[in-house]
Amino acid sequence: MSENLLKNIKVGFKGNKIAVIGATAIIILTLASIFAFLYPIAPNAISVTDRLTAPSFRHPFGTDDMGRDYFTRCLYGGRASLLVGFMSMILSTLIGVVIGSISGFIGGKIDALLMRLVDALMSLPTFLIMVVMNAYFDPGIKNVVLIIGFLTWMNIARIVRGETISLKEREYVIYSMASGQRKTQIILQHIIPNIMPTIIVSATINIANSILMESALSFFGLGIVPPTASWGSMLSKAQGYIATAPHLAFFPGLLILITVISFNYLGEVARKIFQPK
Amino acid sequence: MKKIINRLFQSILTMFIVSVLCFALVKAAPGDPVLTYVEPNMSEQYIANLRESLGLNKPLSIQYFLWLKELLHGNFGHSLMNNRPVLSQILERLPATAILMGSSLILGFILAIFLGLYSAKHKNGIFDKITSALCYIGISIPTFWFGILLIYILSVKQHILPSIGMHSDGVNTIPDLLIHLLMPCAVLTFVNAAQYIQYLRSSTITELSSDYVTVQRAYGMRDSAILFKHVLKNAVLPMITVLGMSIQSLVSGAIITEQVFAWPGIGQLAVTAVTQFDYPLIMGITLFTAFLVVIGNLLADILYTVLDPRIKKANC
């Protein structure tokens, strides 16, 4: 299974330059934000003489209103943004897979009930509810992850349910059921490994959306708030300097766009690899 | 008919879940609700009676139905910020949001018909590739960042368009409104139309490869005539459902766009309410918006069922 997966991925990337660029961009951004501490200028080093300077050789992204190097601040901001993206994806995928596989495998009334719940949640203005939730929870990385994770699992649940139902009819699953294996074991051993490709596709696109949602919440001053910075909260501050220092607004937004577009494109590539027409 | 009744039932269920959620939001709000009515010279006994008459001693389920009854009579409570009725505050913001969302929806739909059909007809051509790249950017770009960029280019640098608000001071004309609408509408359309274009492109490609198109071609009908006389009708009809489902994401986009351009709509009110911890207003906006989204979805589905003869036939 895993060897096969690796081979498929190789074939999918071969000759697809944009996919390679996207994957490289994500890897570079992730490594850069993890190893941001290696950069010689500290993110909190204040310099009164260098306030709001334009990008230069010394400060590739310029400086902010307190004379801090904006490049390092963007790297550290990426930590929060990428972390929220990954963690929310893990949470929502976990919820989606559990609910989807239970719903599809058990069927009957439980399935009907869970799917009506999913329908209802999917027809809600999700982003508005995320905004609203911020009036009830303290801002911070943990709560943003919880809010986004608990409101974005429905799509994954629906897809996993569909795949589970079709797998349930396969001989090996029927055989395991006849031989008296426990249902949880069948789901874990036979169902989930076989729908892994589908899960990967949804999860990749889920990261992209989570990062967008986090950035929008933080832009409103709701998600991630100072002293922690994310690309979204940096943009929130930058909006006030749009006339004097437009570079403050330009770079974090560009980084969000590059990250999100890469994840979206990789999701599409993954779909083509795993679900050839 | 059966499908419509099913959908109606589902919508009611959705609204029930929303109302329970909103009731939970009201109950989760910090502070004792009876305190908003208490004045310094009230006795303990009076406060206890007040609590009794407000129904706060009753079990939660009874409280929920009492609350629901008030809602159905249009009583959404009063805002904590200015003590004005929540519903009237929402209703006075509704036109601004309706103008923004409506214009983006219509513009996106028109764009999708042209771009989607053209891209599908010239599949893998240069125009198709540019369109699909733009669609990718559309679904990936942070809405507020795109707004800020436009403000920087068109308002700060070039002084062509006003950057915020809905009207200039003291001016209340339609051209003035349109000038203010231009940027927010462009932003919302750009991030929203991508899903329409992608959908219409793929459904047109499917239609173009179907048998009736081949037959028409064999009869010597011109390609553009086939496209506009037959394919368009079949490809656009399912768009009704897509438009209905997009209301949800349109609301998300509108909240962000309104905030960036200080557009005085419901989205801006929602963010203000959250930052001010105005719980009754938060609850009212959530309920009201969810209601509109559910109704929009329902109408789209009913319209589709009524218009599409294939579904009608399947149900008979």
PDB file of C-alpha atoms in Angstrom, chain A residues 12-273:
ATOM      1  CA  GLY A  12       1.751  12.376 -10.421  1.00  0.00           C
ATOM      2  CA  PHE A  13       4.550  14.886  -9.906  1.00  0.00           C
ATOM      3  CA  LYS A  14       6.556  13.849 -12.947  1.00  0.00           C
ATOM      4  CA  GLY A  15       6.223  16.460 -15.652  1.00  0.00           C
ATOM      5  CA  ASN A  16       3.943  18.625 -13.502  1.00  0.00           C
ATOM      6  CA  LYS A  17       6.160  21.638 -12.846  1.00  0.00           C
ATOM      7  CA  ILE A  18       3.501  23.620 -10.989  1.00  0.00           C
ATOM      8  CA  ALA A  19       2.955  20.770  -8.524  1.00  0.00           C
ATOM      9  CA  VAL A  20       6.686  20.595  -7.844  1.00  0.00           C
ATOM     10  CA  ILE A  21       6.842  24.366  -7.332  1.00  0.00           C
ATOM     11  CA  GLY A  22       3.843  24.222  -4.974  1.00  0.00           C
ATOM     12  CA  ALA A  23       5.287  21.402  -2.891  1.00  0.00           C
ATOM     13  CA  THR A  24       8.663  23.155  -2.738  1.00  0.00           C
ATOM     14  CA  ALA A  25       7.028  26.414  -1.639  1.00  0.00           C
ATOM     15  CA  ILE A  26       5.217  24.660   1.212  1.00  0.00           C
ATOM     16  CA  ILE A  27       8.337  22.824   2.354  1.00  0.00           C
ATOM     17  CA  ILE A  28      10.455  26.001   2.264  1.00  0.00           C
ATOM     18  CA  LEU A  29       7.832  28.066   4.116  1.00  0.00           C
ATOM     19  CA  THR A  30       7.362  25.369   6.758  1.00  0.00           C
ATOM     20  CA  LEU A  31      11.097  24.882   7.337  1.00  0.00           C
ATOM     21  CA  ALA A  32      11.718  28.644   7.322  1.00  0.00           C
ATOM     22  CA  SER A  33       9.092  29.272   9.983  1.00  0.00           C
ATOM     23  CA  ILE A  34      10.290  26.359  12.136  1.00  0.00           C
ATOM     24  CA  PHE A  35      13.944  27.440  11.912  1.00  0.00           C
ATOM     25  CA  ALA A  36      13.189  31.168  12.046  1.00  0.00           C
ATOM     26  CA  PHE A  37      15.411  31.466  15.139  1.00  0.00           C
ATOM     27  CA  LEU A  38      18.483  30.868  12.941  1.00  0.00           C
ATOM     28  CA  TYR A  39      17.985  34.220  11.192  1.00  0.00           C
ATOM     29  CA  PRO A  40      20.502  36.734  12.601  1.00  0.00           C
ATOM     30  CA  ILE A  41      17.981  39.528  13.341  1.00  0.00           C
ATOM     31  CA  ALA A  42      15.639  38.877  16.299  1.00  0.00           C
ATOM     32  CA  PRO A  43      11.914  39.481  15.653  1.00  0.00           C
ATOM     33  CA  ASN A  44      11.609  41.824  18.640  1.00  0.00           C
ATOM     34  CA  ALA A  45      14.782  43.868  18.083  1.00  0.00           C
ATOM     35  CA  ILE A  46      13.478  47.451  18.102  1.00  0.00           C
ATOM     36  CA  SER A  47      15.335  50.164  16.203  1.00  0.00           C
ATOM     37  CA  VAL A  48      13.915  53.681  16.538  1.00  0.00           C
ATOM     38  CA  THR A  49      15.951  55.022  13.638  1.00  0.00           C
ATOM     39  CA  ASP A  50      14.693  52.443  11.120  1.00  0.00           C
ATOM     40  CA  ARG A  51      10.930  52.847  11.487  1.00  0.00           C
ATOM     41  CA  LEU A  52       8.710  51.905   8.513  1.00  0.00           C
ATOM     42  CA  THR A  53      11.589  51.663   6.055  1.00  0.00           C
ATOM     43  CA  ALA A  54      10.932  50.181   2.622  1.00  0.00           C
ATOM     44  CA  PRO A  55      12.407  46.793   1.655  1.00  0.00           C
ATOM     45  CA  SER A  56      16.195  46.998   1.324  1.00  0.00           C
ATOM     46  CA  PHE A  57      19.183  44.690   1.222  1.00  0.00           C
ATOM     47  CA  ARG A  58      19.485  44.795   5.009  1.00  0.00           C
ATOM     48  CA  HIS A  59      15.757  44.313   5.610  1.00  0.00           C
ATOM     49  CA  PRO A  60      14.369  42.314   2.657  1.00  0.00           C
ATOM     50  CA  PHE A  61      10.729  42.933   3.711  1.00  0.00           C
ATOM     51  CA  GLY A  62      11.402  46.390   5.239  1.00  0.00           C
ATOM     52  CA  THR A  63      10.670  47.298   8.852  1.00  0.00           C
ATOM     53  CA  ASP A  64       7.468  47.864  10.824  1.00  0.00           C
ATOM     54  CA  ASP A  65       6.275  50.804  12.919  1.00  0.00           C
ATOM     55  CA  MET A  66       8.705  49.953  15.729  1.00  0.00           C
ATOM     56  CA  GLY A  67      11.677  49.437  13.424  1.00  0.00           C
ATOM     57  CA  ARG A  68      11.554  45.643  13.740  1.00  0.00           C
ATOM     58  CA  ASP A  69      12.732  43.537  10.816  1.00  0.00           C
ATOM     59  CA  TYR A  70       9.598  42.510   8.933  1.00  0.00           C
ATOM     60  CA  PHE A  71      11.166  39.453   7.312  1.00  0.00           C
ATOM     61  CA  THR A  72      11.762  37.652  10.608  1.00  0.00           C
ATOM     62  CA  ARG A  73       8.361  38.768  11.841  1.00  0.00           C
ATOM     63  CA  CYS A  74       6.802  37.178   8.754  1.00  0.00           C
ATOM     64  CA  LEU A  75       8.701  33.946   9.438  1.00  0.00           C
ATOM     65  CA  TYR A  76       7.443  33.850  13.029  1.00  0.00           C
ATOM     66  CA  GLY A  77       3.952  34.823  11.856  1.00  0.00           C
ATOM     67  CA  GLY A  78       4.058  31.831   9.538  1.00  0.00           C
ATOM     68  CA  ARG A  79       4.500  29.578  12.554  1.00  0.00           C
ATOM     69  CA  ALA A  80       1.096  30.486  13.935  1.00  0.00           C
ATOM     70  CA  SER A  81      -0.636  30.417  10.552  1.00  0.00           C
ATOM     71  CA  LEU A  82       0.795  27.061   9.455  1.00  0.00           C
ATOM     72  CA  LEU A  83       0.353  25.533  12.908  1.00  0.00           C
ATOM     73  CA  VAL A  84      -3.328  26.507  12.983  1.00  0.00           C
ATOM     74  CA  GLY A  85      -3.745  25.158   9.442  1.00  0.00           C
ATOM     75  CA  PHE A  86      -2.220  21.770  10.254  1.00  0.00           C
ATOM     76  CA  MET A  87      -3.817  21.346  13.685  1.00  0.00           C
ATOM     77  CA  SER A  88      -7.327  22.305  12.527  1.00  0.00           C
ATOM     78  CA  MET A  89      -6.943  19.932   9.607  1.00  0.00           C
ATOM     79  CA  ILE A  90      -5.987  17.079  11.949  1.00  0.00           C
ATOM     80  CA  LEU A  91      -8.912  17.799  14.265  1.00  0.00           C
ATOM     81  CA  SER A  92     -11.524  18.139  11.538  1.00  0.00           C
ATOM     82  CA  THR A  93     -10.205  15.101   9.648  1.00  0.00           C
ATOM     83  CA  LEU A  94     -10.347  13.046  12.830  1.00  0.00           C
ATOM     84  CA  ILE A  95     -13.942  14.068  13.558  1.00  0.00           C
ATOM     85  CA  GLY A  96     -14.935  13.650   9.912  1.00  0.00           C
ATOM     86  CA  VAL A  97     -13.413  10.184   9.577  1.00  0.00           C
ATOM     87  CA  VAL A  98     -14.929   8.931  12.848  1.00  0.00           C
ATOM     88  CA  ILE A  99     -18.419  10.228  12.091  1.00  0.00           C
ATOM     89  CA  GLY A 100     -18.284   9.326   8.393  1.00  0.00           C
ATOM     90  CA  SER A 101     -17.085   5.771   8.910  1.00  0.00           C
ATOM     91  CA  ILE A 102     -19.500   5.067  11.762  1.00  0.00           C
ATOM     92  CA  SER A 103     -22.381   6.536   9.801  1.00  0.00           C
ATOM     93  CA  GLY A 104     -21.528   4.601   6.662  1.00  0.00           C
ATOM     94  CA  PHE A 105     -20.673   1.318   8.371  1.00  0.00           C
ATOM     95  CA  ILE A 106     -23.557   1.065  10.810  1.00  0.00           C
ATOM     96  CA  GLY A 107     -26.174   2.654   8.565  1.00  0.00           C
ATOM     97  CA  GLY A 108     -29.839   2.702   9.525  1.00  0.00           C
ATOM     98  CA  LYS A 109     -31.170   5.272  11.968  1.00  0.00           C
ATOM     99  CA  ILE A 110     -27.770   6.386  13.249  1.00  0.00           C
ATOM    100  CA  ASP A 111     -26.692   7.086   9.685  1.00  0.00           C
ATOM    101  CA  ALA A 112     -29.853   9.049   8.927  1.00  0.00           C
ATOM    102  CA  LEU A 113     -29.502  11.068  12.108  1.00  0.00           C
ATOM    103  CA  LEU A 114     -25.817  11.897  11.592  1.00  0.00           C
ATOM    104  CA  MET A 115     -26.311  12.820   7.949  1.00  0.00           C
ATOM    105  CA  ARG A 116     -29.211  15.141   8.736  1.00  0.00           C
ATOM    106  CA  LEU A 117     -26.913  16.798  11.266  1.00  0.00           C
ATOM    107  CA  VAL A 118     -24.220  17.170   8.598  1.00  0.00           C
ATOM    108  CA  ASP A 119     -26.754  18.618   6.135  1.00  0.00           C
ATOM    109  CA  ALA A 120     -27.900  21.110   8.735  1.00  0.00           C
ATOM    110  CA  LEU A 121     -24.389  22.190   9.667  1.00  0.00           C
ATOM    111  CA  MET A 122     -23.375  22.507   6.022  1.00  0.00           C
ATOM    112  CA  SER A 123     -26.177  24.908   5.255  1.00  0.00           C
ATOM    113  CA  LEU A 124     -25.080  27.256   8.022  1.00  0.00           C
ATOM    114  CA  PRO A 125     -22.967  30.349   7.416  1.00  0.00           C
ATOM    115  CA  THR A 126     -19.876  28.698   8.958  1.00  0.00           C
ATOM    116  CA  PHE A 127     -17.635  31.726   8.949  1.00  0.00           C
ATOM    117  CA  LEU A 128     -20.209  33.838  10.776  1.00  0.00           C
ATOM    118  CA  ILE A 129     -20.418  31.177  13.484  1.00  0.00           C
ATOM    119  CA  MET A 130     -16.626  31.174  13.766  1.00  0.00           C
ATOM    120  CA  VAL A 131     -16.711  34.928  14.277  1.00  0.00           C
ATOM    121  CA  VAL A 132     -19.507  34.549  16.828  1.00  0.00           C
ATOM    122  CA  MET A 133     -17.639  31.834  18.762  1.00  0.00           C
ATOM    123  CA  ASN A 134     -14.899  34.355  19.450  1.00  0.00           C
ATOM    124  CA  ALA A 135     -17.228  36.197  21.790  1.00  0.00           C
ATOM    125  CA  TYR A 136     -17.302  33.073  23.985  1.00  0.00           C
ATOM    126  CA  PHE A 137     -13.717  31.827  23.902  1.00  0.00           C
ATOM    127  CA  ASP A 138     -10.489  33.641  24.651  1.00  0.00           C
ATOM    128  CA  PRO A 139      -8.417  34.348  21.575  1.00  0.00           C
ATOM    129  CA  GLY A 140      -5.311  32.223  21.055  1.00  0.00           C
ATOM    130  CA  ILE A 141      -3.964  29.406  18.920  1.00  0.00           C
ATOM    131  CA  LYS A 142      -5.676  26.594  20.860  1.00  0.00           C
ATOM    132  CA  ASN A 143      -9.167  28.050  20.660  1.00  0.00           C
ATOM    133  CA  VAL A 144      -8.815  29.047  17.009  1.00  0.00           C
ATOM    134  CA  VAL A 145      -7.854  25.456  16.204  1.00  0.00           C
ATOM    135  CA  LEU A 146     -10.850  24.142  18.157  1.00  0.00           C
ATOM    136  CA  ILE A 147     -13.281  26.583  16.547  1.00  0.00           C
ATOM    137  CA  ILE A 148     -12.094  25.932  12.986  1.00  0.00           C
ATOM    138  CA  GLY A 149     -11.695  22.161  13.528  1.00  0.00           C
ATOM    139  CA  PHE A 150     -15.176  21.683  14.966  1.00  0.00           C
ATOM    140  CA  LEU A 151     -16.838  23.640  12.160  1.00  0.00           C
ATOM    141  CA  THR A 152     -15.130  22.188   9.072  1.00  0.00           C
ATOM    142  CA  TRP A 153     -15.392  18.388   9.410  1.00  0.00           C
ATOM    143  CA  MET A 154     -18.714  17.954   7.584  1.00  0.00           C
ATOM    144  CA  ASN A 155     -17.362  17.666   4.060  1.00  0.00           C
ATOM    145  CA  ILE A 156     -14.850  14.987   5.055  1.00  0.00           C
ATOM    146  CA  ALA A 157     -17.531  13.059   6.951  1.00  0.00           C
ATOM    147  CA  ARG A 158     -19.767  13.028   3.897  1.00  0.00           C
ATOM    148  CA  ILE A 159     -17.015  11.772   1.579  1.00  0.00           C
ATOM    149  CA  VAL A 160     -15.769   9.127   4.046  1.00  0.00           C
ATOM    150  CA  ARG A 161     -19.322   7.889   4.541  1.00  0.00           C
ATOM    151  CA  GLY A 162     -19.810   7.399   0.810  1.00  0.00           C
ATOM    152  CA  GLU A 163     -16.557   5.473   0.445  1.00  0.00           C
ATOM    153  CA  THR A 164     -17.293   3.354   3.525  1.00  0.00           C
ATOM    154  CA  ILE A 165     -20.666   2.312   2.139  1.00  0.00           C
ATOM    155  CA  SER A 166     -19.094   1.104  -1.102  1.00  0.00           C
ATOM    156  CA  LEU A 167     -16.273  -0.720   0.743  1.00  0.00           C
ATOM    157  CA  LYS A 168     -18.748  -2.427   3.051  1.00  0.00           C
ATOM    158  CA  GLU A 169     -19.927  -4.602   0.167  1.00  0.00           C
ATOM    159  CA  ARG A 170     -16.440  -5.937  -0.637  1.00  0.00           C
ATOM    160  CA  GLU A 171     -15.764  -9.631   0.010  1.00  0.00           C
ATOM    161  CA  TYR A 172     -12.982  -9.187   2.532  1.00  0.00           C
ATOM    162  CA  VAL A 173     -15.097  -6.918   4.688  1.00  0.00           C
ATOM    163  CA  ILE A 174     -18.063  -9.263   4.509  1.00  0.00           C
ATOM    164  CA  TYR A 175     -15.738 -12.128   5.404  1.00  0.00           C
ATOM    165  CA  SER A 176     -14.350 -10.298   8.457  1.00  0.00           C
ATOM    166  CA  MET A 177     -17.871  -9.551   9.599  1.00  0.00           C
ATOM    167  CA  ALA A 178     -18.880 -13.203   9.183  1.00  0.00           C
ATOM    168  CA  SER A 179     -15.820 -14.328  11.110  1.00  0.00           C
ATOM    169  CA  GLY A 180     -17.025 -12.281  14.046  1.00  0.00           C
ATOM    170  CA  GLN A 181     -14.445  -9.488  14.078  1.00  0.00           C
ATOM    171  CA  ARG A 182     -15.437  -6.446  16.086  1.00  0.00           C
ATOM    172  CA  LYS A 183     -16.846  -3.529  14.122  1.00  0.00           C
ATOM    173  CA  THR A 184     -14.290  -1.018  15.377  1.00  0.00           C
ATOM    174  CA  GLN A 185     -11.539  -3.386  14.327  1.00  0.00           C
ATOM    175  CA  ILE A 186     -12.961  -3.818  10.850  1.00  0.00           C
ATOM    176  CA  ILE A 187     -13.248  -0.060  10.433  1.00  0.00           C
ATOM    177  CA  LEU A 188      -9.690   0.507  11.632  1.00  0.00           C
ATOM    178  CA  GLN A 189      -8.092  -2.403   9.777  1.00  0.00           C
ATOM    179  CA  HIS A 190      -9.993  -2.657   6.544  1.00  0.00           C
ATOM    180  CA  ILE A 191     -12.016   0.456   5.876  1.00  0.00           C
ATOM    181  CA  ILE A 192      -9.793   3.382   6.867  1.00  0.00           C
ATOM    182  CA  PRO A 193      -6.552   2.182   5.221  1.00  0.00           C
ATOM    183  CA  ASN A 194      -8.441   1.805   1.956  1.00  0.00           C
ATOM    184  CA  ILE A 195      -9.994   5.259   1.997  1.00  0.00           C
ATOM    185  CA  MET A 196      -6.706   6.900   2.950  1.00  0.00           C
ATOM    186  CA  PRO A 197      -6.238   8.470  -0.536  1.00  0.00           C
ATOM    187  CA  THR A 198      -9.619  10.195  -0.308  1.00  0.00           C
ATOM    188  CA  ILE A 199      -8.817  11.396   3.189  1.00  0.00           C
ATOM    189  CA  ILE A 200      -5.491  12.835   2.009  1.00  0.00           C
ATOM    190  CA  VAL A 201      -7.188  14.781  -0.790  1.00  0.00           C
ATOM    191  CA  SER A 202      -9.795  16.324   1.518  1.00  0.00           C
ATOM    192  CA  ALA A 203      -7.224  17.013   4.221  1.00  0.00           C
ATOM    193  CA  THR A 204      -4.953  18.928   1.840  1.00  0.00           C
ATOM    194  CA  ILE A 205      -7.761  21.225   0.734  1.00  0.00           C
ATOM    195  CA  ASN A 206      -8.894  21.496   4.352  1.00  0.00           C
ATOM    196  CA  ILE A 207      -5.496  22.954   5.366  1.00  0.00           C
ATOM    197  CA  ALA A 208      -5.832  25.627   2.684  1.00  0.00           C
ATOM    198  CA  ASN A 209      -9.271  26.647   3.921  1.00  0.00           C
ATOM    199  CA  SER A 210      -8.243  26.574   7.590  1.00  0.00           C
ATOM    200  CA  ILE A 211      -5.345  28.944   6.913  1.00  0.00           C
ATOM    201  CA  LEU A 212      -7.677  31.309   5.047  1.00  0.00           C
ATOM    202  CA  MET A 213     -10.214  31.243   7.882  1.00  0.00           C
ATOM    203  CA  GLU A 214      -7.598  31.809  10.570  1.00  0.00           C
ATOM    204  CA  SER A 215      -6.139  34.740   8.659  1.00  0.00           C
ATOM    205  CA  ALA A 216      -9.564  36.330   8.261  1.00  0.00           C
ATOM    206  CA  LEU A 217     -10.414  35.875  11.966  1.00  0.00           C
ATOM    207  CA  SER A 218      -7.054  37.293  13.029  1.00  0.00           C
ATOM    208  CA  PHE A 219      -7.509  40.158  10.587  1.00  0.00           C
ATOM    209  CA  PHE A 220     -10.655  41.084  12.530  1.00  0.00           C
ATOM    210  CA  GLY A 221      -8.595  41.037  15.727  1.00  0.00           C
ATOM    211  CA  LEU A 222     -10.449  37.910  16.883  1.00  0.00           C
ATOM    212  CA  GLY A 223      -8.364  34.799  16.229  1.00  0.00           C
ATOM    213  CA  ILE A 224      -4.737  35.241  17.119  1.00  0.00           C
ATOM    214  CA  VAL A 225      -3.931  38.431  18.999  1.00  0.00           C
ATOM    215  CA  PRO A 226      -0.672  40.108  20.098  1.00  0.00           C
ATOM    216  CA  PRO A 227       1.867  39.241  21.416  1.00  0.00           C
ATOM    217  CA  THR A 228       1.477  36.165  19.157  1.00  0.00           C
ATOM    218  CA  ALA A 229       1.473  37.169  15.515  1.00  0.00           C
ATOM    219  CA  SER A 230       0.076  35.379  12.480  1.00  0.00           C
ATOM    220  CA  TRP A 231      -0.030  36.580   8.889  1.00  0.00           C
ATOM    221  CA  GLY A 232      -3.647  37.603   9.383  1.00  0.00           C
ATOM    222  CA  SER A 233      -3.038  39.648  12.522  1.00  0.00           C
ATOM    223  CA  MET A 234      -0.033  41.328  10.866  1.00  0.00           C
ATOM    224  CA  LEU A 235      -2.312  42.411   8.029  1.00  0.00           C
ATOM    225  CA  SER A 236      -4.789  43.768  10.524  1.00  0.00           C
ATOM    226  CA  LYS A 237      -2.142  46.141  11.844  1.00  0.00           C
ATOM    227  CA  ALA A 238      -0.737  46.877   8.391  1.00  0.00           C
ATOM    228  CA  GLN A 239      -4.093  48.204   7.194  1.00  0.00           C
ATOM    229  CA  GLY A 240      -3.476  51.385   9.202  1.00  0.00           C
ATOM    230  CA  TYR A 241      -0.182  52.039   7.422  1.00  0.00           C
ATOM    231  CA  ILE A 242      -1.454  51.412   3.909  1.00  0.00           C
ATOM    232  CA  ALA A 243      -0.618  54.946   2.721  1.00  0.00           C
ATOM    233  CA  THR A 244       2.826  55.268   4.335  1.00  0.00           C
ATOM    234  CA  ALA A 245       4.163  51.695   4.332  1.00  0.00           C
ATOM    235  CA  PRO A 246       2.280  49.481   1.850  1.00  0.00           C
ATOM    236  CA  HIS A 247       4.958  46.771   2.091  1.00  0.00           C
ATOM    237  CA  LEU A 248       3.604  45.895   5.555  1.00  0.00           C
ATOM    238  CA  ALA A 249       0.348  44.785   3.946  1.00  0.00           C
ATOM    239  CA  PHE A 250       1.895  43.286   0.846  1.00  0.00           C
ATOM    240  CA  PHE A 251       4.185  40.550   2.216  1.00  0.00           C
ATOM    241  CA  PRO A 252       2.012  38.665   4.757  1.00  0.00           C
ATOM    242  CA  GLY A 253      -0.862  38.543   2.267  1.00  0.00           C
ATOM    243  CA  LEU A 254       1.413  37.273  -0.474  1.00  0.00           C
ATOM    244  CA  LEU A 255       2.678  34.527   1.850  1.00  0.00           C
ATOM    245  CA  ILE A 256      -0.902  33.477   2.653  1.00  0.00           C
ATOM    246  CA  LEU A 257      -1.756  33.413  -1.051  1.00  0.00           C
ATOM    247  CA  ILE A 258       1.326  31.311  -1.915  1.00  0.00           C
ATOM    248  CA  THR A 259       0.631  28.823   0.890  1.00  0.00           C
ATOM    249  CA  VAL A 260      -3.085  28.466   0.207  1.00  0.00           C
ATOM    250  CA  ILE A 261      -2.764  28.240  -3.560  1.00  0.00           C
ATOM    251  CA  SER A 262      -0.040  25.575  -3.161  1.00  0.00           C
ATOM    252  CA  PHE A 263      -2.192  23.444  -0.877  1.00  0.00           C
ATOM    253  CA  ASN A 264      -5.214  23.845  -3.152  1.00  0.00           C
ATOM    254  CA  TYR A 265      -3.204  22.849  -6.198  1.00  0.00           C
ATOM    255  CA  LEU A 266      -1.588  19.874  -4.441  1.00  0.00           C
ATOM    256  CA  GLY A 267      -5.059  18.755  -3.387  1.00  0.00           C
ATOM    257  CA  GLU A 268      -6.093  18.815  -7.030  1.00  0.00           C
ATOM    258  CA  VAL A 269      -2.953  16.872  -8.055  1.00  0.00           C
ATOM    259  CA  ALA A 270      -3.638  14.315  -5.321  1.00  0.00           C
ATOM    260  CA  ARG A 271      -7.182  13.917  -6.587  1.00  0.00           C
ATOM    261  CA  LYS A 272      -5.891  13.200 -10.079  1.00  0.00           C
ATOM    262  CA  ILE A 273      -3.375  10.665  -8.718  1.00  0.00           C
TER     263      ILE A 273
END
